[in-house]
Amino acid sequence: MIHGESAPWPQAAAALDGGIAILPFGAFEQHGHHLPLSTDTIVAEHVARELAARLDAVLLPAIGYGETWNNAGYPATLSLSPATVTAIALDLARALTFSRARAFIIVNGDWGNRAPLAEAARRAELPTLVLDYPGMDDAAAEVRDSAQAAPGLSLDHAGEIETSILLQIAPKLVDPDRYTTGYPDFPADFGTRPMQLHPFSESGVFGDPSLASATKGTAILAATIDESERVARAFVDGIA
Ligand SMILES: [Zn+2]
């Protein structure tokens, strides 16, 4: 694999010619009082790096901002508009086409990026795959000891699941002294219409980080990376 961030252009160009480019797409978004704003970027970058190693691909520098309107009511959360997210992905797909890449894989770390990245994948001329952490929900359900913040939804924001993942990847960025538990009362129509989160939660935590562990994070990440690889290989094999 090639680390796009540190490679001189001839090496990156040689690897891109007929090769695969992998882009981590993150966010700059509140994650409670105990996780960093860049949590989603850090996780996407980790998964993308592992995937790039397995596929012998070019790992592109991460996008550190995303569409995070749901959390934009928390100061210091800096959200892009959906059109910007789509445009970034489309512009890179176009540039990668010029570099004669064979395929473009986006590892998406943020819920709000899903629709705008799907739009980009649909419009891009270069075959483009968006991975929204396949396998993660099932793996999280297997290790989860806490209740979900919103029954029926896989919403865990800075709770047991996300905190476990960060404890595995970047334990120094987790501050257990600042754990808070968040089980807010959601309006009855939550999940059925666009809704910002800050009116329900002062801390920004949805779930219970106190039950997080690096061991759980390891299991969740391993399953996510395995499933991402399986989907990515099927996608690449399917390109004519
Ligand atoms: Zn997150």
Short mmCIF file of N, CA, C and O and ligand atoms in Angstrom, two decimals, residues 29 31 39-40 109-110 156-158 162, ligand 1:
data_model
loop_
_atom_site.label_atom_id
_atom_site.label_comp_id
_atom_site.label_asym_id
_atom_site.label_seq_id
_atom_site.Cartn_x
_atom_site.Cartn_y
_atom_site.Cartn_z
N GLU A 29 -17.11 16.88 15.00
CA GLU A 29 -18.43 16.83 15.62
C GLU A 29 -18.31 16.49 17.10
O GLU A 29 -17.50 15.63 17.46
N HIS A 31 -18.49 14.81 20.54
CA HIS A 31 -18.63 13.43 20.99
C HIS A 31 -18.57 13.40 22.51
O HIS A 31 -17.70 12.75 23.11
N THR A 39 -13.34 12.29 16.47
CA THR A 39 -13.56 10.85 16.66
C THR A 39 -13.92 10.14 15.36
O THR A 39 -13.31 9.11 15.01
N ASP A 40 -14.89 10.67 14.62
CA ASP A 40 -15.33 9.97 13.41
C ASP A 40 -14.22 9.91 12.36
O ASP A 40 -14.13 8.93 11.59
N GLY A 109 -17.18 7.75 7.96
CA GLY A 109 -17.22 7.64 9.41
C GLY A 109 -18.37 8.37 10.08
O GLY A 109 -18.45 8.39 11.30
N ASP A 110 -19.25 8.98 9.28
CA ASP A 110 -20.26 9.85 9.89
C ASP A 110 -21.63 9.62 9.25
O ASP A 110 -21.75 9.60 8.03
N ASP A 156 -25.76 5.19 18.92
CA ASP A 156 -24.85 5.24 20.06
C ASP A 156 -23.89 6.35 19.73
O ASP A 156 -23.08 6.23 18.81
N HIS A 157 -24.01 7.44 20.43
CA HIS A 157 -23.13 8.56 20.14
C HIS A 157 -22.29 8.82 21.38
O HIS A 157 -22.81 9.26 22.40
N ALA A 158 -20.99 8.52 21.27
CA ALA A 158 -20.06 8.67 22.39
C ALA A 158 -20.46 7.77 23.56
O ALA A 158 -20.09 8.02 24.69
N GLU A 162 -18.95 3.52 20.61
CA GLU A 162 -17.95 4.43 20.05
C GLU A 162 -16.76 4.61 20.99
O GLU A 162 -15.61 4.72 20.55
ZN ZN B 1 -19.16 9.42 15.98
#
